[in-house]
Coordinates of C-alpha atoms (C1' of nucleotides) in Angstrom, one line a residue:
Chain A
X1137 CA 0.0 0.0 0.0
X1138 CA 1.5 3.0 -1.0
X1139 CA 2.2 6.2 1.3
X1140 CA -0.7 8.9 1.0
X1141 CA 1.8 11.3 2.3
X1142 CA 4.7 10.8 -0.2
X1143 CA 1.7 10.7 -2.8
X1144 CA 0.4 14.1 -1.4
X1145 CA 4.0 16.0 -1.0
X1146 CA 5.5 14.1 -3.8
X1147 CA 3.1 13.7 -6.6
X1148 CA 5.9 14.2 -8.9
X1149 CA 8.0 11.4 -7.8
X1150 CA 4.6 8.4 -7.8
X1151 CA 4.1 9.9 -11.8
X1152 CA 8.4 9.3 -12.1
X1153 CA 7.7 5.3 -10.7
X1154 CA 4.6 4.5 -12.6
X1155 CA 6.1 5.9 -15.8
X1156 CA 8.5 3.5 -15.2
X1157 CA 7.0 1.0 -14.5
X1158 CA 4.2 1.6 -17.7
X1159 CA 1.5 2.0 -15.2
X1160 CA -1.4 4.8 -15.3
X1161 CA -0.1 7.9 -14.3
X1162 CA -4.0 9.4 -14.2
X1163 CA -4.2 6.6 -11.2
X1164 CA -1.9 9.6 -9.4
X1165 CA -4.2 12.0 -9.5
X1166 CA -7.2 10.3 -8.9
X1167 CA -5.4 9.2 -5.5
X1168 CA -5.4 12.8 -4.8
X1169 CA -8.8 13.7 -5.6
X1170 CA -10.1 10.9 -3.1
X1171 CA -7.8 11.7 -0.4
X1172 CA -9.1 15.1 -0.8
X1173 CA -12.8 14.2 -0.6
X1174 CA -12.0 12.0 2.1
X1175 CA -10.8 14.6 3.9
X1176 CA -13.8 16.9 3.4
X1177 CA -16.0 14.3 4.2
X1178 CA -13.9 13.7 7.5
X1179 CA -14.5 17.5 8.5
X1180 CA -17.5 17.6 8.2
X1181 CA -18.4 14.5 9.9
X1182 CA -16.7 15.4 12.8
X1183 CA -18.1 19.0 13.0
X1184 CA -21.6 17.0 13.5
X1185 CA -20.0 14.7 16.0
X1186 CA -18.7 17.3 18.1
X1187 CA -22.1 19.0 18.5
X1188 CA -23.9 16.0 19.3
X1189 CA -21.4 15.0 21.8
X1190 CA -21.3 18.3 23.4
X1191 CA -25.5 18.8 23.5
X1192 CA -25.5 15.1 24.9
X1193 CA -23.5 16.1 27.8
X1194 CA -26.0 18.4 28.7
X1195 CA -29.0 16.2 27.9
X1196 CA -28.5 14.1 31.7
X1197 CA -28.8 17.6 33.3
X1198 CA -31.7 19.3 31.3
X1199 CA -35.1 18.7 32.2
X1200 CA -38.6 20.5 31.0
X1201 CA -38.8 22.6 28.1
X1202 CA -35.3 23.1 28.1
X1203 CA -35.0 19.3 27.8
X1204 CA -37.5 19.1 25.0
X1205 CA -35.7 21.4 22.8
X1206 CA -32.4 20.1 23.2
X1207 CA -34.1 16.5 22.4
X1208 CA -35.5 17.9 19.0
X1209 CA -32.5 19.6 17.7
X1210 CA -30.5 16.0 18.9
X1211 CA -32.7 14.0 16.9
X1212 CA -32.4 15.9 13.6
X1213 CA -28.6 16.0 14.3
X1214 CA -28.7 11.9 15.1
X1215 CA -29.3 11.9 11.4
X1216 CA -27.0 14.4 9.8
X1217 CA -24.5 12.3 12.3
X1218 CA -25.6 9.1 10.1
X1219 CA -25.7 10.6 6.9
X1220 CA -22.1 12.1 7.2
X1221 CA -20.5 9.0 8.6
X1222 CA -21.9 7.2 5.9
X1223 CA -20.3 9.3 3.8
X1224 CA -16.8 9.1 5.1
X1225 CA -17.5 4.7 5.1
X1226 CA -18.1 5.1 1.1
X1227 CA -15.0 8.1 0.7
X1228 CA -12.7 5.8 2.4
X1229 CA -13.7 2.2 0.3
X1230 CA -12.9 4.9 -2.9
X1231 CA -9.6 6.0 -1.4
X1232 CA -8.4 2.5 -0.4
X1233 CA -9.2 1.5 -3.8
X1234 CA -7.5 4.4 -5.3
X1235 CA -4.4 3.2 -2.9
X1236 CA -4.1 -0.5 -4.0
X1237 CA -4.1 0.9 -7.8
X1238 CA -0.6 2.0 -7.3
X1239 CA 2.5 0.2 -6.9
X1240 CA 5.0 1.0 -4.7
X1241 CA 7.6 3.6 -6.3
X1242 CA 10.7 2.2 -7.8
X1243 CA 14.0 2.5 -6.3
X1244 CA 16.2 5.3 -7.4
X1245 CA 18.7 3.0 -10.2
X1246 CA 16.4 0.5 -11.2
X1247 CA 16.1 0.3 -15.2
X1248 CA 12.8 1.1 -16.7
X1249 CA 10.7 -0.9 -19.1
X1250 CA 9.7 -4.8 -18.8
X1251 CA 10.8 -8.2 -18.3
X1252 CA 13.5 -7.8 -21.0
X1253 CA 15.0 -4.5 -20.2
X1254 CA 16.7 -6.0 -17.1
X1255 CA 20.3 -4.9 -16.7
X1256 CA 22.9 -7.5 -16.1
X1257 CA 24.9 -6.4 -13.0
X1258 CA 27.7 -9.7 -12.9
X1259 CA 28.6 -12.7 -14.3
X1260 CA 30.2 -15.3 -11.8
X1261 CA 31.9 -18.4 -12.2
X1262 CA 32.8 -20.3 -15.4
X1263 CA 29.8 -21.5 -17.8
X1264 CA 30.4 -25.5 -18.0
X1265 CA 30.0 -26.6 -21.5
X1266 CA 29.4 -30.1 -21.4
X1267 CA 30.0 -32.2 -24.4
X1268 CA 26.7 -34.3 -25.3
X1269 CA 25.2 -32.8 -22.0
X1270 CA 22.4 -34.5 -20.8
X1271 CA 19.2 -32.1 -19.4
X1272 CA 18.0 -32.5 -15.9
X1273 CA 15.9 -35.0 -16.2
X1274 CA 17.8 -36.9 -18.2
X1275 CA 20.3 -36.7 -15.3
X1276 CA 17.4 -37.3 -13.1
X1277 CA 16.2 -40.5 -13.9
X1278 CA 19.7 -42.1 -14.6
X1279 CA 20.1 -41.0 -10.8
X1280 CA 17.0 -42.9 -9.9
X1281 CA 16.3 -38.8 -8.6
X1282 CA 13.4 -37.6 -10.3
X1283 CA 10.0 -39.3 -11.8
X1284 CA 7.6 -37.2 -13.4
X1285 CA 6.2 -40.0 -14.9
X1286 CA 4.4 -40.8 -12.0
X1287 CA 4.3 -38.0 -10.7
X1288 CA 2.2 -36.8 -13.4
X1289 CA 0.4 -40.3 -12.8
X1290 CA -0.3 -39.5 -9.0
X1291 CA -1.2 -35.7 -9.4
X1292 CA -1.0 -34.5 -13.1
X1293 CA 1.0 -32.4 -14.8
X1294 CA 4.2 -30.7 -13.4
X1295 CA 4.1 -32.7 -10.2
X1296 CA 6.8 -35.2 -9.5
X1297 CA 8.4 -37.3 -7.1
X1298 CA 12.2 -37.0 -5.7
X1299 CA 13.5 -40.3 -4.9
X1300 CA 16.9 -41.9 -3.5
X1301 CA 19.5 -39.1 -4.1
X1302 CA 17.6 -36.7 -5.5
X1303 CA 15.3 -36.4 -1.9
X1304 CA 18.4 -36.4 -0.2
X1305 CA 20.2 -33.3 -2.7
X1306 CA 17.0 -31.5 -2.2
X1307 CA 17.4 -32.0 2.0
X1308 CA 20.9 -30.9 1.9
X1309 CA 20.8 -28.3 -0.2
X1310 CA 17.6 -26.7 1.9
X1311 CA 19.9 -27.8 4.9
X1312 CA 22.8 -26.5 3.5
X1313 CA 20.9 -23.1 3.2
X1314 CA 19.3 -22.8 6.4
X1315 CA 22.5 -23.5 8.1
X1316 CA 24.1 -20.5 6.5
X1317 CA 21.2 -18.4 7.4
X1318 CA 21.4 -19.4 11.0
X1319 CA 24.8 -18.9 11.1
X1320 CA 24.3 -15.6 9.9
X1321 CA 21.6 -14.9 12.6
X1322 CA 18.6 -15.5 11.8
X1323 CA 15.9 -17.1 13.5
X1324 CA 14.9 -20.6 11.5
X1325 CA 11.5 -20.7 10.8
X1326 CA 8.7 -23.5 10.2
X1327 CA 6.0 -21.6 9.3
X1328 CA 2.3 -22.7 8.3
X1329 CA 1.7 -23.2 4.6
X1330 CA -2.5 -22.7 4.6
X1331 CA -3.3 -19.4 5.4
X1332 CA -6.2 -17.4 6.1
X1333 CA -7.7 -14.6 3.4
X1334 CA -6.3 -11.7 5.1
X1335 CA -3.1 -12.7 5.6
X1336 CA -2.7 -13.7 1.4
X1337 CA -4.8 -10.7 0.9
X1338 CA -2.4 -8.4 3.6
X1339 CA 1.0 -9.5 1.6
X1340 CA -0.3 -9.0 -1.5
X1341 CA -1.0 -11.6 -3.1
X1342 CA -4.2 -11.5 -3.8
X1343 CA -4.0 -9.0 -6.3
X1344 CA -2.1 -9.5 -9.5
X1345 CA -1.1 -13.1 -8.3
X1346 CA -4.5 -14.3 -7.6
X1347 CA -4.3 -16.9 -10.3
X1348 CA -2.0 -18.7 -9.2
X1349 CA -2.8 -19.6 -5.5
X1350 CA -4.6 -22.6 -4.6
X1351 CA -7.5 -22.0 -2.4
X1352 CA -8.9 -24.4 0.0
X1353 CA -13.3 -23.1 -0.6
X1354 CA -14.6 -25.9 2.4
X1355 CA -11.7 -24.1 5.1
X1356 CA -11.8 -20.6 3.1
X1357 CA -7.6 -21.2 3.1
X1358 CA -4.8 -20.5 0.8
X1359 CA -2.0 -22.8 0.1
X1360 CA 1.0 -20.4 0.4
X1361 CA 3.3 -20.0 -3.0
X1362 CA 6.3 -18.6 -0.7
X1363 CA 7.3 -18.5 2.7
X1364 CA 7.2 -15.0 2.6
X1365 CA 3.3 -14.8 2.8
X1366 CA 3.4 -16.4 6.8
X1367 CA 6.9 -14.7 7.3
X1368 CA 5.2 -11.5 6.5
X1369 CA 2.1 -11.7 8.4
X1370 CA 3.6 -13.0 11.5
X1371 CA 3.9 -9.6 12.6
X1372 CA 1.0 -8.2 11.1
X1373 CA -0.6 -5.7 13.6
X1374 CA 2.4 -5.3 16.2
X1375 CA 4.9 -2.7 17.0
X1376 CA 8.5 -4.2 17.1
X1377 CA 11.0 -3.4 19.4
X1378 CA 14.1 -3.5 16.6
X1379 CA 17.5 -3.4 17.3
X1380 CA 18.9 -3.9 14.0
X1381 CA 17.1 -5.9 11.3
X1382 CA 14.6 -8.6 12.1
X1383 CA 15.6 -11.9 10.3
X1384 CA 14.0 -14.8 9.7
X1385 CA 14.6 -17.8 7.7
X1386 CA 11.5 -19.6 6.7
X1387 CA 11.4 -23.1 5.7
X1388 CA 8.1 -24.5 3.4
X1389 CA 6.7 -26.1 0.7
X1390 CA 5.3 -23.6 -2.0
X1391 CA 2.2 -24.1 -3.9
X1392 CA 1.5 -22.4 -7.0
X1393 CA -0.9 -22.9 -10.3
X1394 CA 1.2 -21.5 -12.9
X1395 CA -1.8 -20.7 -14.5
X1396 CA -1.3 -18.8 -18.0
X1397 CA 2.1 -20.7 -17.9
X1398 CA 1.1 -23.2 -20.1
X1399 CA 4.0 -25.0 -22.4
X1400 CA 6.5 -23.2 -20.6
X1401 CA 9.4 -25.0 -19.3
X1402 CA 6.8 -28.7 -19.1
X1403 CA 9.9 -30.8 -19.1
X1404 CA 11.2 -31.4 -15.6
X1405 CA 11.1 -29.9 -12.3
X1406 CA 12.0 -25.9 -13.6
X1407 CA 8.2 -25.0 -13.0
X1408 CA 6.3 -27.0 -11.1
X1409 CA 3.4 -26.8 -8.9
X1410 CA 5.4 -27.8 -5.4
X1411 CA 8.1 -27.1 -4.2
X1412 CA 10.1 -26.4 -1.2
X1413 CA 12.1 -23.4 -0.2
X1414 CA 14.3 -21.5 2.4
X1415 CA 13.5 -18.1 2.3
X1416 CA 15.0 -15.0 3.8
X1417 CA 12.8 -12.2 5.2
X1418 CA 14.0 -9.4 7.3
X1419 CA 12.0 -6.1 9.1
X1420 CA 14.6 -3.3 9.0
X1421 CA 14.0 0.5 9.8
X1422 CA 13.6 2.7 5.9
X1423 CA 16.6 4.0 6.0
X1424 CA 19.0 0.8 6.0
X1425 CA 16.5 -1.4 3.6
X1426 CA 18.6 -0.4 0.6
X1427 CA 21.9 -1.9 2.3
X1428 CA 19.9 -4.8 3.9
X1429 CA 18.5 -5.5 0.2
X1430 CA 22.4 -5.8 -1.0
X1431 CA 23.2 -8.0 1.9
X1432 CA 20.6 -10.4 1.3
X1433 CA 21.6 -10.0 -2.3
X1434 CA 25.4 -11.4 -0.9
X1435 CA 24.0 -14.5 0.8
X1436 CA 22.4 -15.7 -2.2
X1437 CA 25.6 -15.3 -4.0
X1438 CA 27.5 -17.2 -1.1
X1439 CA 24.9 -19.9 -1.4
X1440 CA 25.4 -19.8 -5.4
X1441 CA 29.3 -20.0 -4.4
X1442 CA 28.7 -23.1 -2.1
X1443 CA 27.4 -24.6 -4.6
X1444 CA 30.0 -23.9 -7.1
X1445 CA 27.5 -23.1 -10.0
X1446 CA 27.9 -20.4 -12.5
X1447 CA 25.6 -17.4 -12.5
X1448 CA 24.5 -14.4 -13.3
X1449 CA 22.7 -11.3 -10.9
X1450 CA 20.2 -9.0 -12.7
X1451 CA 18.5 -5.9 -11.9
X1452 CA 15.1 -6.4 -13.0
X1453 CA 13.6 -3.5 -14.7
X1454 CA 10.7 -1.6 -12.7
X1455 CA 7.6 -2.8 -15.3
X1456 CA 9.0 -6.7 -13.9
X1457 CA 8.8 -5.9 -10.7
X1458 CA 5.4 -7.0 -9.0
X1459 CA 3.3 -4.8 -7.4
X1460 CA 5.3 -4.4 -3.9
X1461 CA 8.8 -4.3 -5.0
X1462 CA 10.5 -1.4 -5.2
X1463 CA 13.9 -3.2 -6.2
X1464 CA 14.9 -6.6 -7.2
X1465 CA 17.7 -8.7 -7.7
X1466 CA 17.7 -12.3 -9.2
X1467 CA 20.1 -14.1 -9.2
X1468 CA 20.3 -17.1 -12.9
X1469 CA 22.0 -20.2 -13.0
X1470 CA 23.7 -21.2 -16.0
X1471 CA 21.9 -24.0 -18.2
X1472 CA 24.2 -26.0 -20.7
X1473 CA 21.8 -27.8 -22.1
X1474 CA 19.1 -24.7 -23.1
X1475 CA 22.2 -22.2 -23.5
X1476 CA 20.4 -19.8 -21.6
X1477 CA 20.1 -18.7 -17.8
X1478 CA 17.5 -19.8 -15.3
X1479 CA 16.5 -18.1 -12.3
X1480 CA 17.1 -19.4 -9.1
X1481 CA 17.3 -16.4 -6.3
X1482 CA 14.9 -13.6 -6.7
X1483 CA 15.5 -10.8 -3.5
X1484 CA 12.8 -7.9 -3.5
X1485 CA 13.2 -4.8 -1.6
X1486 CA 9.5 -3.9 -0.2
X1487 CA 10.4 -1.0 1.7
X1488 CA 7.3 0.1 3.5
X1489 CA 4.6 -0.9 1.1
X1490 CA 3.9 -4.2 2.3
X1491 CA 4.3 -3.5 6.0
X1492 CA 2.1 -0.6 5.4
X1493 CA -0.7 -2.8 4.6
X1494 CA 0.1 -5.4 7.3
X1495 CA 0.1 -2.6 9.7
X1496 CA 3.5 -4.1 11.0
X1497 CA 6.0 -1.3 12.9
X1498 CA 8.5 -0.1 14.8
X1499 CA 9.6 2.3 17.3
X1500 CA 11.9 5.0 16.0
X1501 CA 14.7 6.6 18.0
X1502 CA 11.9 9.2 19.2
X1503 CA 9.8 6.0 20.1
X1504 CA 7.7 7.1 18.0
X1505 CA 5.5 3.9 15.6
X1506 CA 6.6 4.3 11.9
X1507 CA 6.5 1.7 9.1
X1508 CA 9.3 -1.0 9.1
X1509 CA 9.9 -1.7 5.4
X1510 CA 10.4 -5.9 4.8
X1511 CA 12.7 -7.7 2.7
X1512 CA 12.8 -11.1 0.9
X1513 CA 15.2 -13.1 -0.8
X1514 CA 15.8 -16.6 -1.7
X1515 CA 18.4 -18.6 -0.2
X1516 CA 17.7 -22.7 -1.2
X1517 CA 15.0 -24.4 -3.6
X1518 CA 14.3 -27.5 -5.5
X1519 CA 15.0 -25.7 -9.2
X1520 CA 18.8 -25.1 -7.7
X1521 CA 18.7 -28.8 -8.2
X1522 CA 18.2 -28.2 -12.0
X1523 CA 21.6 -26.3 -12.2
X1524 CA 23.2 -28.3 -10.1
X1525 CA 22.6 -31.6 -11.9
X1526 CA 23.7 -29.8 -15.4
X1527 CA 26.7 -27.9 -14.0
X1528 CA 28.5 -30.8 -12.4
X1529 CA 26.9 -33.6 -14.3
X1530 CA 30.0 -36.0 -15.8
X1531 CA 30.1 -37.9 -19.6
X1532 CA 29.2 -41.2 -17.5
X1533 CA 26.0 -39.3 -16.2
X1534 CA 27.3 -39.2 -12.9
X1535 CA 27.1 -35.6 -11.0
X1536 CA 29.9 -34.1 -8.6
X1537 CA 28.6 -33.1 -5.7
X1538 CA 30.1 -29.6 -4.6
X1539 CA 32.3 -30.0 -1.5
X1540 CA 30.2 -27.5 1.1
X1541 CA 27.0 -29.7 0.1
X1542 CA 28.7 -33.2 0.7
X1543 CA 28.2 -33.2 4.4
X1544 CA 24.7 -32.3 4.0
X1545 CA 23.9 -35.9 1.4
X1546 CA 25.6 -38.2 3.7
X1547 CA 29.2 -37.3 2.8
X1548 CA 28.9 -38.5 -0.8
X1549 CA 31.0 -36.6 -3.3
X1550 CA 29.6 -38.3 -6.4
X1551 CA 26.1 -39.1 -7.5
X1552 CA 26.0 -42.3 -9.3
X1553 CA 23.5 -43.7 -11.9
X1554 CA 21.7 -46.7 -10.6
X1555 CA 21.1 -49.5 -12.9
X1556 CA 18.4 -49.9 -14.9
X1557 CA 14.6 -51.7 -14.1
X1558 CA 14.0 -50.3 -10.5
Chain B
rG354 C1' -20.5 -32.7 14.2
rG355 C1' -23.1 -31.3 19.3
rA356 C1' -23.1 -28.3 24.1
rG357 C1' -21.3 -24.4 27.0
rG358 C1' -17.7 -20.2 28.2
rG359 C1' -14.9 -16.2 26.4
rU360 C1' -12.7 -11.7 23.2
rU361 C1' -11.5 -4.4 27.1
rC362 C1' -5.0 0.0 26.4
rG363 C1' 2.4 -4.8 26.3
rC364 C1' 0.2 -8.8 30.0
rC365 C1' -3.7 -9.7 33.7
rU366 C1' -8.2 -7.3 35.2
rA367 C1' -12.8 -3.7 36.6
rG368 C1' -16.7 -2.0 34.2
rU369 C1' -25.1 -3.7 32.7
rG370 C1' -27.1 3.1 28.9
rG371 C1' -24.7 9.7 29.9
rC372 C1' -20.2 11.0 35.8
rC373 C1' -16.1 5.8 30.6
rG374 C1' -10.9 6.6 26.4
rA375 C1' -12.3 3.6 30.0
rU376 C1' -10.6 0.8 36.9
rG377 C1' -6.8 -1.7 39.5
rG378 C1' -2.4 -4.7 39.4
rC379 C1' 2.1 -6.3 36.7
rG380 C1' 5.7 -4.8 33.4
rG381 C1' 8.3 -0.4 31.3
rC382 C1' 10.2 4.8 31.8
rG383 C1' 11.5 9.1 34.9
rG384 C1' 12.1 11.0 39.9
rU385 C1' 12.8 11.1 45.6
rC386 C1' 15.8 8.5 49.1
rU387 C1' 20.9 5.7 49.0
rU388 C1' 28.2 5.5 48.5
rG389 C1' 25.7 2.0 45.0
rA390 C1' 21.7 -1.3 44.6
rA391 C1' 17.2 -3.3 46.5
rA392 C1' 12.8 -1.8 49.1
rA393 C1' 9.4 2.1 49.8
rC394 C1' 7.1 6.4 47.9
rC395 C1' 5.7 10.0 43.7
rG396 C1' 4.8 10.8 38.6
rC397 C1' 4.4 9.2 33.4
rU398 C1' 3.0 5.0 30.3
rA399 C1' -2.5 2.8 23.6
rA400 C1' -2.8 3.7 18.5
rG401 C1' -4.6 6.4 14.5
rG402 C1' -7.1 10.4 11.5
rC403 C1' -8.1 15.7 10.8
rA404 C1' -6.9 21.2 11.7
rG405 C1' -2.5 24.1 13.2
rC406 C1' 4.4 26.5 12.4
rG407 C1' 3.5 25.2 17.3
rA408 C1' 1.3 25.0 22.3
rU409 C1' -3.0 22.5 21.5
rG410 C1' -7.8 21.3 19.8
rU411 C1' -11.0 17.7 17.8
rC412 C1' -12.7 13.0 16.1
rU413 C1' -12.2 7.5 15.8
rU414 C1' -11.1 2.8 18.0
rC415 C1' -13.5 -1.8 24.2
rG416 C1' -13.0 -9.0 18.3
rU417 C1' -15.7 -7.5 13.2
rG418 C1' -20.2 -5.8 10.8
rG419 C1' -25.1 -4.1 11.4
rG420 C1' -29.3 -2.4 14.6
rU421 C1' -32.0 0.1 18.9
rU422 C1' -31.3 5.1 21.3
rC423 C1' -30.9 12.2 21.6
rG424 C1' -26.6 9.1 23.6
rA425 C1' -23.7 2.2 23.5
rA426 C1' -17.7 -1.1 26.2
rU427 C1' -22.7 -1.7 28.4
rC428 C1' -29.1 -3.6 25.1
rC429 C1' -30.4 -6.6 20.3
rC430 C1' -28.8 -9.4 15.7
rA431 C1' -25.2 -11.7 12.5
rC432 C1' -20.2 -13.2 11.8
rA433 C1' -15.0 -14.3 13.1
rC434 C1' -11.5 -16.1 16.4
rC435 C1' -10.1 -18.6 21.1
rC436 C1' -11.0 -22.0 25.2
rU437 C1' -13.6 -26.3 27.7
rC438 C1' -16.5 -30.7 27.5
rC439 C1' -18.8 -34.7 24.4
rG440 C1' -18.7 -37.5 19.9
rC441 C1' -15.7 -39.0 15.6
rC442 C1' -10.8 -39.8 13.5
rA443 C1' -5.4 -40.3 13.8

RNA sequence: GGAGGGUUCGCCUAGUGGCCGAUGGCGGCGGUCUUGAAAACCGCUAAGGCAGCGAUGUCUUCGUGGGUUCGAAUCCCACACCCUCCGCCA
């Protein structure tokens, strides 16, 4: 949700952002005009509500004639009171509505345009080149790892089952993850993955994303397509006491349609309707979310780095950048066999727009409540697998397993094919 | 699924129509006393909107939404959530 007063003293700056972004600019001013009305309608509400509380102080002590009058001109007033508050109920639905129209602003440096005007920040690591590389799944299933087949049997399309050493690679590497994170500070995190309307609806998801989250009609429940969602709403509604950024390092299967995704990336696990995840999310005052951003932005790359793979880190242009990002980094994995990069990290700078909504803040040096701004960032998921099993995969099909991740699959350093009819 | 009980300011709690934005305790903050600390005592201690440079004023909020009334934390209706018991199932 988007600050009314950075809309109302900065006008200018919203226009900037949703030019950027190629949003409605008009959407600007009609914010304006229903934060003004609301406004009126405010003042004169309470004009009316101030009279009728100061003639029913004197109603107890009235009596007679005196009383009768003062009933008469109450009773006329009980209505205007109605009227006017009624008023203000329908000016406020129009400005919320108005508010939820615009995104948050973009971040000073991000590149303008759409999902192909993102600017490539670094390229890390050597690209492997395989000769006669085999895909993922090919990898997969000579691995005894991954089987879509009946997956697809079980529960349809892009579902899929993890079996021998690929359920163990996709332990480790969420292990492997979580461990850094912990070691880094933050607090591990098991979070609920069904979730009630408002807390989908209070991240955001609800909006643009609405397509692709499963809902649960008997319970009225949403299966949760990040970790973020419960990360995010856990403090919905309080006032933190923060001494330095908030982190948390939630751990959960994701759940997500990929509606209007349709013959995209069908072959394996790159898109796929579960999954599981370790994500980062941290509460930090405004003024250090920037900095926090490029930190979370350096623990993806570690992770990357533990896992030896060869990447790329983006900044993706503003009109790619969902509704409640106002910055956002993803980190792609090189993939041999479809010459191209794959994303595996995404990190998304919020500032106060989410929070806003959630009504999550903190106390300011003053002690006064302001908005924390939240961040979110990727740190381990199943389609790291993907990468991995292409990157270090060997002419006999066998794949290295990078040296910080070996403690994490039972100390094994290679993954070998198992033989055939199982 | 059935039957009860509950939801008030960080926590606990008082409050059955105007004297209630709301009692008391705990916790927290400040002070007196003390070499220091504890104890004791005193004071402060919800959030938000609007107007104003400001002092301040005013309005809203007692789970949520509606209703009754000149006036609702308090009465009525609906809903949500929590707890207890019973049944059913792991």
């Amino acid at each position: 949700m988007i600050d009314l007063r950075l809309v109302r003293e900065d006008p200018e700056a919203v226009r900037a952002s949703q030019r950027l972004r190629g949003d409605a600019v008009e959407a600007v001013d009609a914010l304006l005009h229903a934060d003004e009305a609301r406004r009126s309608a405010v003042s004169a509400f309470e004009a009316l509500r101030a009279e009728q509380n100061q003639l029913g102080k004197l109603m107890p002590k009235a009596a007679g004639d005196e009383k009768a009058a003062l009933l008469a001109r109450t009773k006329t007033l009980a209505a205007d009171v109605k009227a006017a508050q009624a008023a203000v109920t329908e000016a406020e639905q129009v400005l919320r509505a108005a508010q939820f129209a615009i995104a948050n602003v973009v971040q000073d440096g991000a590149p303008g345009g759409g999902e192909d005007d993102y600017v490539v920040l670094r390229e890390v690591g050597t690209r492997p080149e395989p000769a006669d590389a085999r895909d993922h799944l090919a990898l997969g299933e000579l691995l005894g790892a991954i089987d879509t087949e009946r997956g697809a049997k079980v529960s349809g399309a892009r579902f899929y089952y993890l079996t021998g050493v690929g359920a163990l690679l996709q332990l480790g590497l969420l292990q492997l993850g979580l461990w850094q994170a912990v070691e880094a500070g933050f607090t591990p995190v098991i979070p609920p993955v069904l979730v009630k309307p408002e807390s989908m609806e209070g991240t955001g998801f609800l909006g643009s994303h609405a397509a692709e989250v499963y809902h649960l009609p008997a319970d009225d429940l949403y299966l949760v397509g990040t970790s973020e969602v419960p990360l995010a709403a856990y403090h919905k509604d309080e006032i933190l006491a923060l001494n330095g950024p908030l982190r948390y390092a939630g751990w959960s299967s994701c759940f997500r349609r990929e509606a209007g995704s349709y013959g995209k990336d069908t072959r394996g696990i790159i898109r796929v309707h579960q999954f599981d995840k370790v994500e980062m999310f941290s509460y930090c005052p405004p003024e250090e979310a920037a900095q926090e951003h490029q930190r979370l932005l350096a623990w993806e790359e570690e992770m990357l780095g533990k896992l030896e793979l060869a990447y790329r880190v983006i900044d993706v242009a503003a009109g790619d950048l969902g509704s409640s990002a106002a910055r956002k980094f993803d980190c792609e994995a090189w993939l041999p066999t479809q010459n191209r990069y794959m994303e595996v990290t995404s990190t998304s700078n919020c500032t106060t727009f989410q929070a806003r909504r959630l009504n999550t803040r903190y106390r300011d040096a003053d002690g006064k409540p302001q908005t924390v701004a939240t961040l979110n960032g990727t740190l381990a998921t199943t389609r790291m697998m993907v990468a991995l099993l292409e990157q270090h995969q060997q002419p006999d099909g066998s794949v290295r397993v990078p040296k910080a991740l070996q403690p994490f699959v039972g100390g094994r350093d290679v993954l070998e094919p198992v033989k055939a009819g199982s």
